[in-house]
Amino acid sequence: MKIIDGKKIANEVKNEISKKVQGWMEAGQSVPHLAAVIVGNDGASKTYVGSIERSCREVGFNSSIYQYPETISEKELLDAIDFLNRDDEIDGYIIQLPLPKHINTEHVIAHVDPHKDVDCFHPINNGKLFLGEAEFLPATPYGTIELMRRAGIEAAGKHCVVLGRSNIVGKPLALLLAEKSATGNATVTICHSRTPNLKEVCATADILLVAIGQPEMITAEYVKEGATVIDIGIHRLPDQTQEKGYRICGDVKYDEVAPKCAAITPVPGGVGPMTMTCLMLNTIHAHERKL
Ligand code: NDP
């Protein structure tokens, strides 16, 4: 059984990004600039945006954080976004979700310049993804596909079962796996909370990709002997036996599933580290477009 080391692979990608940025610096050219917009004081959002800043520093990107109070009006936020759209120094930016209830998230996302939409949330970028003409890919599916490619897990000709149909993970992942492309060409089944016989369907998968947001729900019964399992879920569960008082786990019950698999991603250290790295890759694409 092969454990797919997402941390190692993400570091390889980060090194490639750093080298590219170094090359631009040595040539006297500008380096990529990623910005993040954050509204309010949500702790998890602040941690995520802090990790974006840290990753930018590591690879040599410029970064900026635009922090607004919870009370900002929709009009003021849209004005702030206009400013980011016009700023040639900024290649791409993310808007940390969720936004406060009085702000219409769809209006805000639709206001982002699609060429700067490195999260790939804008309807135009989703449409391009659907057409197989994507400028950006949503970071988690991108990270999953890139992880599989670099770990030598080929989807072509396989039956891939994608568990979860969210707009940011399950649906785009299924599209990418079915795409006529070097990393696609799979036969794809999408499952969700209304799928009858879920266990039986999952157990037909050559590659089972799980993004359901249910801690350790996927047990050995869901998995065919010799399958590959990609666990996209990430949870923090209270655990007083741990020094920190919690442990991190995925949607898959790793200890019982791993012995059945040809290959599996651990949590933490699987898909997770690839997500941030792929946000950096999208920012590289946005920067290269302007060169
Ligand atoms: P959502 O909650 O938006 O979507 C969950 C999907 O799983 C839905 O389609 C839902 O079905 C389906 N589902 C939920 N419960 C069941 C069940 N019991 N049986 C079958 N299907 C079920 O989650 P996300 O897509 O945003 O995230 C999925 C997981 O991935 C989460 O654990 C999240 O933390 C993780 N994640 C990890 C990232 C990373 O960087 N590694 C980044 C983003 C997410 P239905 O549509 O019918 O409701």
XYZ file of C-alpha atoms and ligand atoms in Angstrom:
339
model
C 0.000 0.000 0.000
C 1.343 3.372 -1.031
C 0.788 6.426 1.168
C 0.578 9.490 -1.066
C 2.733 12.133 0.584
C 0.935 15.425 -0.152
C 3.292 17.441 1.997
C 6.348 16.287 0.055
C 4.662 16.819 -3.316
C 3.371 20.269 -2.268
C 6.929 21.197 -1.262
C 8.203 20.100 -4.676
C 5.623 22.349 -6.366
C 6.479 25.224 -4.012
C 10.175 24.851 -4.919
C 9.291 25.016 -8.612
C 7.234 28.167 -7.960
C 10.080 29.739 -5.933
C 12.556 29.051 -8.762
C 10.242 30.684 -11.271
C 9.807 33.749 -9.040
C 13.591 33.904 -8.471
C 14.065 33.893 -12.259
C 11.680 36.849 -12.662
C 13.486 38.728 -9.885
C 16.895 38.115 -11.450
C 15.579 39.323 -14.798
C 14.387 42.533 -13.093
C 10.751 41.645 -13.730
C 7.849 41.984 -11.334
C 6.837 39.060 -9.121
C 3.291 37.761 -8.570
C 1.121 39.600 -6.078
C -1.742 37.805 -4.317
C -4.216 39.728 -2.158
C -6.915 38.575 0.244
C -10.077 40.385 1.307
C -11.417 39.539 4.725
C -14.566 40.937 6.332
C -15.158 40.647 10.074
C -13.234 38.809 12.753
C -13.850 35.107 12.150
C -10.915 33.206 13.703
C -10.755 30.415 11.097
C -10.833 32.974 8.242
C -8.004 34.933 9.841
C -5.930 31.756 10.258
C -6.475 30.851 6.597
C -5.576 34.323 5.364
C -2.512 34.265 7.650
C -1.420 31.010 6.026
C -1.846 32.589 2.569
C 0.488 35.404 3.630
C 3.036 32.915 4.957
C 2.926 30.822 1.771
C 3.379 33.962 -0.350
C 6.463 34.886 1.678
C 7.882 31.371 1.284
C 7.693 31.428 -2.520
C 8.678 35.097 -2.950
C 5.265 36.527 -3.917
C 4.094 39.916 -2.762
C 0.916 39.751 -0.716
C -1.571 42.135 0.858
C -4.471 41.688 3.187
C -7.496 43.987 2.987
C -9.357 43.714 6.276
C -12.807 45.314 6.607
C -15.155 45.529 9.580
C -18.244 43.311 9.863
C -20.354 46.475 9.390
C -19.049 47.298 5.886
C -21.929 47.833 3.448
C -22.229 45.851 0.226
C -21.653 49.056 -1.766
C -18.450 49.814 0.150
C -17.198 46.270 -0.384
C -17.972 46.434 -4.120
C -16.043 49.736 -4.283
C -13.100 48.073 -2.550
C -13.256 45.277 -5.142
C -13.300 47.835 -7.978
C -10.092 49.206 -6.517
C -8.476 45.724 -6.555
C -9.700 45.135 -10.114
C -8.044 48.370 -11.273
C -4.770 47.885 -9.372
C -2.256 46.579 -11.954
C 0.121 45.558 -9.175
C -2.290 42.877 -7.972
C -2.418 39.746 -10.124
C -5.101 37.917 -8.205
C -7.106 38.032 -5.031
C -9.436 35.943 -2.954
C -12.482 37.014 -0.998
C -12.611 35.027 2.199
C -16.058 33.460 2.712
C -18.475 33.471 4.402
C -19.358 37.161 4.161
C -21.729 38.760 6.698
C -25.415 38.019 6.087
C -26.288 41.561 4.910
C -23.926 41.176 1.933
C -24.986 39.229 -1.147
C -22.101 36.841 -1.807
C -23.124 36.241 -5.446
C -23.058 40.001 -6.182
C -19.597 40.239 -4.678
C -18.190 37.244 -6.553
C -19.681 38.454 -9.836
C -17.867 41.768 -9.273
C -14.404 40.186 -9.220
C -12.404 40.631 -12.428
C -12.455 37.041 -13.836
C -8.752 37.385 -14.751
C -7.958 37.997 -11.068
C -10.330 35.347 -9.708
C -7.664 32.917 -8.449
C -10.234 31.044 -6.322
C -12.153 30.307 -9.544
C -15.527 31.265 -8.033
C -16.690 33.664 -10.783
C -19.468 32.275 -13.046
C -17.339 33.020 -16.141
C -14.494 30.906 -14.787
C -16.905 28.131 -13.844
C -18.324 28.273 -17.378
C -14.822 28.025 -18.860
C -14.108 25.076 -16.589
C -17.267 23.385 -17.874
C -16.148 24.005 -21.477
C -12.670 22.611 -20.814
C -11.139 26.060 -21.384
C -10.320 26.978 -17.788
C -8.076 29.926 -17.052
C -8.042 28.944 -13.365
C -9.033 25.793 -11.543
C -10.642 25.804 -8.080
C -7.770 25.174 -5.674
C -8.923 21.943 -3.990
C -9.876 19.990 -7.148
C -6.735 21.407 -8.819
C -4.663 20.216 -5.842
C -6.292 16.777 -5.974
C -5.652 16.316 -9.706
C -2.080 17.622 -9.424
C -1.400 15.348 -6.443
C -2.658 12.320 -8.380
C -0.613 13.263 -11.454
C 2.587 13.707 -9.517
C 1.999 10.537 -7.471
C 1.535 8.548 -10.693
C -2.181 7.793 -10.095
C -3.700 7.702 -13.570
C -7.435 8.346 -13.887
C -7.699 7.436 -17.596
C -9.911 4.427 -18.178
C -10.655 4.029 -14.466
C -13.987 4.212 -12.692
C -13.725 7.219 -10.397
C -16.433 7.693 -7.788
C -16.595 11.261 -6.461
C -18.401 11.438 -3.142
C -19.785 14.990 -2.750
C -21.222 17.469 -5.272
C -20.380 20.903 -3.861
C -19.598 23.709 -6.314
C -16.087 24.152 -4.961
C -14.959 20.530 -4.596
C -17.102 17.591 -5.798
C -18.617 18.981 -9.020
C -15.459 20.563 -10.479
C -13.391 17.522 -9.467
C -15.788 15.204 -11.308
C -15.616 17.445 -14.406
C -11.812 17.445 -14.376
C -11.643 13.659 -14.041
C -14.060 13.191 -16.962
C -12.315 15.830 -19.125
C -10.626 14.760 -22.355
C -7.162 15.541 -21.036
C -3.936 13.986 -19.819
C -5.218 13.927 -16.232
C -8.823 13.024 -17.115
C -10.468 10.426 -19.354
C -12.000 8.616 -16.376
C -15.520 7.212 -16.189
C -17.028 9.231 -13.369
C -19.895 8.639 -10.955
C -20.966 11.462 -8.618
C -22.570 10.464 -5.296
C -24.276 12.620 -2.656
C -26.624 12.436 0.302
C -29.513 11.177 -1.885
C -27.571 8.316 -3.462
C -29.164 4.973 -2.568
C -26.819 2.019 -1.994
C -23.908 4.385 -1.393
C -21.643 1.640 -0.028
C -22.230 -0.591 -3.047
C -21.592 2.234 -5.532
C -18.405 3.338 -3.740
C -17.192 -0.266 -3.664
C -17.187 -0.298 -7.492
C -14.629 2.514 -7.629
C -11.084 2.025 -8.874
C -10.440 5.492 -7.465
C -12.681 6.773 -4.654
C -12.469 10.522 -4.048
C -14.227 11.622 -0.876
C -15.402 15.169 -0.081
C -18.491 14.849 2.106
C -17.572 16.729 5.265
C -18.421 13.716 7.503
C -15.571 12.734 9.816
C -14.361 9.164 9.200
C -17.669 8.074 7.613
C -16.004 6.014 4.886
C -15.140 2.645 6.394
C -13.575 -0.437 4.780
C -16.976 -1.642 3.487
C -17.116 1.297 1.053
C -13.806 0.393 -0.558
C -12.903 -2.227 -3.162
C -9.763 -4.270 -2.468
C -6.874 -2.622 -4.338
C -8.641 0.711 -4.921
C -7.025 4.130 -4.566
C -8.642 6.406 -1.985
C -8.253 10.178 -2.046
C -9.564 11.797 1.144
C -10.336 15.495 0.717
C -12.163 15.914 4.018
C -10.532 17.665 6.921
C -11.855 17.855 10.482
C -10.639 18.758 13.918
C -12.092 16.310 16.468
C -11.843 16.823 20.245
C -9.366 14.293 21.674
C -8.134 14.650 25.251
C -5.441 11.999 24.689
C -3.647 14.507 22.436
C -1.506 17.313 23.814
C -3.466 19.899 21.816
C -6.831 18.469 22.929
C -7.835 17.555 19.381
C -6.838 15.427 16.420
C -7.128 16.012 12.693
C -8.917 13.450 10.546
C -10.528 13.135 7.135
C -13.810 11.770 5.788
C -12.192 8.308 5.586
C -11.520 5.960 8.500
C -7.877 5.709 7.582
C -6.713 2.838 9.828
C -9.277 0.367 8.562
C -9.376 1.533 4.925
C -5.626 1.856 4.257
C -4.810 -1.899 4.400
C -7.307 -2.542 1.549
C -5.907 0.144 -0.751
C -3.295 0.228 -3.466
C -2.758 3.882 -2.537
C -4.295 6.360 -0.105
C -3.876 9.983 0.982
C -3.455 10.597 4.727
C -5.129 13.441 6.643
C -3.311 15.604 7.507
C -0.579 15.583 4.873
C -2.567 14.529 1.792
C -4.726 16.846 -0.328
C -4.640 19.679 2.255
C -1.113 21.013 1.560
C -1.823 20.938 -2.201
C -4.765 23.349 -1.945
C -2.704 26.373 -0.907
C 0.019 25.445 -3.395
C -2.552 25.422 -6.198
C -3.794 28.868 -5.180
C -0.173 29.940 -5.720
C -0.154 28.201 -9.133
C -3.316 30.091 -10.135
C -1.582 33.333 -9.126
C 1.392 32.364 -11.305
C -1.018 31.838 -14.236
C -2.591 35.263 -13.591
C 0.851 36.890 -13.511
C 2.109 35.125 -16.646
C -0.932 36.335 -18.563
C 0.306 39.906 -18.072
C 3.960 39.263 -19.036
P -20.139 20.587 1.397
O -20.751 20.411 2.735
O -20.384 21.822 0.623
O -20.601 19.355 0.476
C -20.663 18.051 0.988
C -21.188 17.112 -0.073
O -21.189 15.808 0.496
C -22.604 17.427 -0.513
O -22.716 17.193 -1.894
C -23.456 16.420 0.273
O -24.574 15.957 -0.418
C -22.499 15.256 0.418
N -22.767 14.511 1.642
C -22.826 14.997 2.904
N -23.132 14.008 3.772
C -23.256 12.885 3.037
C -23.576 11.532 3.349
N -23.808 11.140 4.598
N -23.628 10.653 2.344
C -23.409 11.026 1.072
N -23.096 12.296 0.707
C -23.036 13.198 1.688
O -18.583 20.315 1.602
P -17.300 20.772 0.715
O -17.403 20.168 -0.644
O -17.043 22.199 0.870
O -16.164 20.014 1.548
C -16.130 18.603 1.654
C -15.012 18.204 2.592
O -13.784 18.634 2.062
C -15.104 18.823 3.997
O -14.623 17.880 4.938
C -14.166 20.000 3.931
O -13.600 20.306 5.188
C -13.109 19.449 3.003
N -12.363 20.477 2.291
C -11.020 20.339 2.271
C -10.243 21.229 1.624
C -8.780 21.000 1.590
O -8.051 21.914 1.337
N -8.319 19.767 1.825
C -10.823 22.430 0.993
C -12.269 22.434 0.955
C -12.996 21.489 1.620
P -25.837 16.909 -0.812
O -25.357 17.743 -1.964
O -26.900 15.967 -1.189
O -26.134 17.730 0.421
